[in-house]
PDB file of C-alpha atoms in Angstrom:
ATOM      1  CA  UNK A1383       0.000   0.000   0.000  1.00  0.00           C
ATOM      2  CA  UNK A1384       1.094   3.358  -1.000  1.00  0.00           C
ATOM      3  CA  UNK A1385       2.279   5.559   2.521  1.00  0.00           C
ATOM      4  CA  UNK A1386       0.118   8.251   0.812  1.00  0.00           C
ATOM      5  CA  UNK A1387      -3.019   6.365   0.804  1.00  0.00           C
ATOM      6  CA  UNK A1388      -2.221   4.888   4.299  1.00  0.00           C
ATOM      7  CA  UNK A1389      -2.325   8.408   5.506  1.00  0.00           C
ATOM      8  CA  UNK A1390      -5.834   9.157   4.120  1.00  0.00           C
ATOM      9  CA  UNK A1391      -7.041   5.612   5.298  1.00  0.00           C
ATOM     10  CA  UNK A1392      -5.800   6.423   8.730  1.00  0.00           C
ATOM     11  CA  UNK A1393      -7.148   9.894   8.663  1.00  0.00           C
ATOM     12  CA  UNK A1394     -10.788   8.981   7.541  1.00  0.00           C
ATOM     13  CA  UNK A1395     -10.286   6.148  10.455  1.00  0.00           C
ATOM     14  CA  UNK A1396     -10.007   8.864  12.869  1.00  0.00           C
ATOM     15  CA  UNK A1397     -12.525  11.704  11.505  1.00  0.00           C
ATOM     16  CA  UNK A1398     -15.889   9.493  11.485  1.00  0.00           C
ATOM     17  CA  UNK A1399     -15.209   8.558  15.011  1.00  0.00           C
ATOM     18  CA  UNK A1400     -14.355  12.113  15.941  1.00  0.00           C
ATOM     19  CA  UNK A1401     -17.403  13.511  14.491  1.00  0.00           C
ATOM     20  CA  UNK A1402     -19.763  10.501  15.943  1.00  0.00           C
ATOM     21  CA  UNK A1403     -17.996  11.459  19.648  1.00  0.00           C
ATOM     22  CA  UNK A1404     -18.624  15.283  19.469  1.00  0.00           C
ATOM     23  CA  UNK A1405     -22.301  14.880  17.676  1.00  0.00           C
ATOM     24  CA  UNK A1406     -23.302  12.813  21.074  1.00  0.00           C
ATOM     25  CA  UNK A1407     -22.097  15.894  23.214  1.00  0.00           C
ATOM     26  CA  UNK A1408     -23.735  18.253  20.748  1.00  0.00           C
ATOM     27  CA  UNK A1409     -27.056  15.739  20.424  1.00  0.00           C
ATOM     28  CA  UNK A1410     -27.774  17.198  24.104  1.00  0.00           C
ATOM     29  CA  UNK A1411     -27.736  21.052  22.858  1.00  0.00           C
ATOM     30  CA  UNK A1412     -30.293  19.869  19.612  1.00  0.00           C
ATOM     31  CA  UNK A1413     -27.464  20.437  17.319  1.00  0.00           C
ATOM     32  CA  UNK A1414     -24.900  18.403  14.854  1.00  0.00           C
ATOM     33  CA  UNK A1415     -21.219  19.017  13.827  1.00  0.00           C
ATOM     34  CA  UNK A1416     -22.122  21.165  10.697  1.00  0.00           C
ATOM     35  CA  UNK A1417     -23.848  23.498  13.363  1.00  0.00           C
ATOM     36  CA  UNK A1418     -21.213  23.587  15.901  1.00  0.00           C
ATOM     37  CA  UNK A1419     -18.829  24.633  13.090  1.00  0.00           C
ATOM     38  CA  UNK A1420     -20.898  27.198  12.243  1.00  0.00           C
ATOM     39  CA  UNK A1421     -21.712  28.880  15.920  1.00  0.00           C
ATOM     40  CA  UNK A1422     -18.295  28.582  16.939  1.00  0.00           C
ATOM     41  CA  UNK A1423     -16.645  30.619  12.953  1.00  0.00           C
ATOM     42  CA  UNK A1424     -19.575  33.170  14.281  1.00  0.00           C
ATOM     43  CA  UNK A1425     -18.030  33.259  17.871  1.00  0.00           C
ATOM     44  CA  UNK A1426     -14.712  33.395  16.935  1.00  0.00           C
ATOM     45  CA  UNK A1427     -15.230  36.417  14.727  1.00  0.00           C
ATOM     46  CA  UNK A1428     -17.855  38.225  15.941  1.00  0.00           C
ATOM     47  CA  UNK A1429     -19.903  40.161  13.685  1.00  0.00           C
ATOM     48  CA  UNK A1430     -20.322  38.347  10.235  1.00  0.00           C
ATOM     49  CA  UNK A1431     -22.275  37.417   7.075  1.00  0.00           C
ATOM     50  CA  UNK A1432     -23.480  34.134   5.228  1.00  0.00           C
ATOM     51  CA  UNK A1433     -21.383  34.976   2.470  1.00  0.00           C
ATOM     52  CA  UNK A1434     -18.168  34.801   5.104  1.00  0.00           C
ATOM     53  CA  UNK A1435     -19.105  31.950   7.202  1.00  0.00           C
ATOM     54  CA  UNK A1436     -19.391  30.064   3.706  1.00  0.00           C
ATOM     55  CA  UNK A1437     -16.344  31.294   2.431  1.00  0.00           C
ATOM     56  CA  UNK A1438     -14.185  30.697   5.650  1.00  0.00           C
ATOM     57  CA  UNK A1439     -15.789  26.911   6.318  1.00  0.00           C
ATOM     58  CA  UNK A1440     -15.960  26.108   2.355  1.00  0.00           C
ATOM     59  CA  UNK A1441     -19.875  25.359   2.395  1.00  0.00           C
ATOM     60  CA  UNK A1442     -21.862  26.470  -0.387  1.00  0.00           C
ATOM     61  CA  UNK A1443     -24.771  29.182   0.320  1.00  0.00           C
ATOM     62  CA  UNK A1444     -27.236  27.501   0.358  1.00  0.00           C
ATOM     63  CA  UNK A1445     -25.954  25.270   2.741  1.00  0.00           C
ATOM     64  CA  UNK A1446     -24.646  27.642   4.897  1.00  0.00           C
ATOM     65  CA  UNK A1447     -28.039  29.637   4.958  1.00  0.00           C
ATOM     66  CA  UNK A1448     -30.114  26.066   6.060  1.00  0.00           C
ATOM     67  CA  UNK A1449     -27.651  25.656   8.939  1.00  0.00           C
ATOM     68  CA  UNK A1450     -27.946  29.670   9.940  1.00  0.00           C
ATOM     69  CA  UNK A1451     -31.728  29.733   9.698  1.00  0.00           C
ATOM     70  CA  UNK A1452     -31.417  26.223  12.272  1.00  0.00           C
ATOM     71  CA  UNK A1453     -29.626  28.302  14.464  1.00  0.00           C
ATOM     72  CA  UNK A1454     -31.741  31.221  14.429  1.00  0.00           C
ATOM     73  CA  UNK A1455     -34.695  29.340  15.346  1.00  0.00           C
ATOM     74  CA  UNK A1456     -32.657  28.198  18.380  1.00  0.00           C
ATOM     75  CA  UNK A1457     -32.311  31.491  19.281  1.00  0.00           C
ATOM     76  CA  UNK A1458     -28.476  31.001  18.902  1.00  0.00           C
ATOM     77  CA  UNK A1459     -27.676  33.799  16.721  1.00  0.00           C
ATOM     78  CA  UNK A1460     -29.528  36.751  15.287  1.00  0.00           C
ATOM     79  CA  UNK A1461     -29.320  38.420  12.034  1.00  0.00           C
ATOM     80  CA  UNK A1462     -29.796  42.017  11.764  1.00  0.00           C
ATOM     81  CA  UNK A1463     -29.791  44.360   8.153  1.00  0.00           C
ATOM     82  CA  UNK A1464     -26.300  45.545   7.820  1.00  0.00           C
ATOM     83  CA  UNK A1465     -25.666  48.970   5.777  1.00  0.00           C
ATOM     84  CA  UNK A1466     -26.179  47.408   2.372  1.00  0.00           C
ATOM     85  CA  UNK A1467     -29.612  46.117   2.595  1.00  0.00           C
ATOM     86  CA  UNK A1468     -28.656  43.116   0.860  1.00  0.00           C
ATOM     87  CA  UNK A1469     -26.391  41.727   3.566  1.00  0.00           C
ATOM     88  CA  UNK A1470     -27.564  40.684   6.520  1.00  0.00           C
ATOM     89  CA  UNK A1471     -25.135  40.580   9.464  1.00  0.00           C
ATOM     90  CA  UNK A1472     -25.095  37.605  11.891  1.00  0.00           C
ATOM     91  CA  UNK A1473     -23.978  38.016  15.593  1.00  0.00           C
ATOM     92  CA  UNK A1474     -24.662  35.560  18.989  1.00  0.00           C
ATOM     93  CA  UNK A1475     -27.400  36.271  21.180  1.00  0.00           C
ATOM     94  CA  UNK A1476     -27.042  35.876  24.995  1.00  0.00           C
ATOM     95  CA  UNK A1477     -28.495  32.209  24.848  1.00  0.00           C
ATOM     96  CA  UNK A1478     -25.561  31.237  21.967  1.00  0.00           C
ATOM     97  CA  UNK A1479     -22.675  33.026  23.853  1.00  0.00           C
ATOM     98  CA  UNK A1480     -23.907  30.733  27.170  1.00  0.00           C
ATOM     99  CA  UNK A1481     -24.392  27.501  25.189  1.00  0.00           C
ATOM    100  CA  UNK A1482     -21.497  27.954  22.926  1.00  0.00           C
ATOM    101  CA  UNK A1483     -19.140  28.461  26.409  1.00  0.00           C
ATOM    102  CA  UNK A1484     -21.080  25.444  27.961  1.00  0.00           C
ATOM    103  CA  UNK A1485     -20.430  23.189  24.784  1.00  0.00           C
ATOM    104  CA  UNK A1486     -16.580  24.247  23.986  1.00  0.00           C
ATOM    105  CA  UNK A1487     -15.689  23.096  27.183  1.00  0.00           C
ATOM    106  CA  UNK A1488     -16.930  20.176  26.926  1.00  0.00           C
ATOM    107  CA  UNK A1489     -15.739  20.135  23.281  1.00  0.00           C
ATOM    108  CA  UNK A1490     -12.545  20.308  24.555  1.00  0.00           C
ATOM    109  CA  UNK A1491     -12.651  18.093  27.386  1.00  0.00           C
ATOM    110  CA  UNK A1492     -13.200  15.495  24.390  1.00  0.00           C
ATOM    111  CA  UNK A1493     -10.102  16.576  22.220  1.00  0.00           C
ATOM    112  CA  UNK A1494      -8.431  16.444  25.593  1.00  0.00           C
ATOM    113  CA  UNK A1495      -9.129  13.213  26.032  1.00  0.00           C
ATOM    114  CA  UNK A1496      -8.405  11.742  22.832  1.00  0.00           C
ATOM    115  CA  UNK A1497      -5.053  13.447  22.239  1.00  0.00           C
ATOM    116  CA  UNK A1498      -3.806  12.456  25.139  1.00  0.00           C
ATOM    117  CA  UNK A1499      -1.040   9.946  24.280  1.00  0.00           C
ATOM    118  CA  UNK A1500      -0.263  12.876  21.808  1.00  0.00           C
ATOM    119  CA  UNK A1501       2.719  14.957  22.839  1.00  0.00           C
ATOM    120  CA  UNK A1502       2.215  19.123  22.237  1.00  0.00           C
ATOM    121  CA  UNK A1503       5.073  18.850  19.589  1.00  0.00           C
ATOM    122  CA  UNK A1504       3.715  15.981  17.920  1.00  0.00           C
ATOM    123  CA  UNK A1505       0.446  18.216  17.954  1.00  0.00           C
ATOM    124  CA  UNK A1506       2.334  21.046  16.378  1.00  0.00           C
ATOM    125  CA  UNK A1507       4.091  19.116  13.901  1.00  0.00           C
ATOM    126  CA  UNK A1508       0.703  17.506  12.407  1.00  0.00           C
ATOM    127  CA  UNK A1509      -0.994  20.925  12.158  1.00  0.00           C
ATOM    128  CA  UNK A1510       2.141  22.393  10.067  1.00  0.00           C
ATOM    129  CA  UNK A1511       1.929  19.149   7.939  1.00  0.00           C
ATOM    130  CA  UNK A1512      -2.156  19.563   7.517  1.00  0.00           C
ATOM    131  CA  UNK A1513      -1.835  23.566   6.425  1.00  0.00           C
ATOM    132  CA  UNK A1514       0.908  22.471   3.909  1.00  0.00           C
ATOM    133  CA  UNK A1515      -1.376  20.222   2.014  1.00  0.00           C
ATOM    134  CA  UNK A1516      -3.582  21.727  -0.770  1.00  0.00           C
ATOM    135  CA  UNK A1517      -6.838  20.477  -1.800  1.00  0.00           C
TER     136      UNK A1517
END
């Protein structure tokens, strides 16, 4: 076998687990993965638009708008009319901020967990390796 396709075999070995692990913490807040992404790009930068949040997580519109308007129903995040009145802008409400602080740490209790036999420069290593690769 080919060391390049071991890496993707190991690497889809550990992403469907990873995702199945943090949907059951997230099943408790009535959310998924694709959701979670999605309220934490709008907590880590504040102040944003659909068009942005699709850009920066590579989802198309559409599918970046079905996830937003999931979230707004939950009260999550609100959208108000930004200066061009075709752009809406997208912030956290009071309820997201709590939940979203509530979730990441058990978010990262979980990536705790399963890196621990994972040394920090290990860690640092595999991030410089993933940001070389282009897709």
């Amino acid at each position: 076998m080919r060391i390049e396709q071991e890496f993707f075999d190991a690497y889809v070995a550990l992403y469907r687990p990873y995702i199945n692990r943090a949907n059951s913490i997230l099943t408790a807040y009535n959310l998924y993965s694709s959701q979670w992404l999605i309220l934490k790009d709008i907590a880590k930068h504040g102040t944003t638009t659909l068009a942005d949040v699709s850009r920066r997580r590579q989802i198309e519109k559409p599918t970046a708008n079905k996830v937003i308007k999931h979230l707004l129903e939950l009260g999550l995040i609100q959208s108000e009319q930004g200066e061009d009145r075709r752009v809406k802008n997208l912030t956290m409400t009071e309820d997201g901020v709590h939940l979203y602080d509530e979730v990441r740490k058990k978010m990262d209790e979980m990536q705790r967990e399963v890196l621990q036999d994972v040394d920090r420069e290990q860690l640092e290593a595999m991030i410089t390796n993933f940001e070389k690769m282009k897709i």
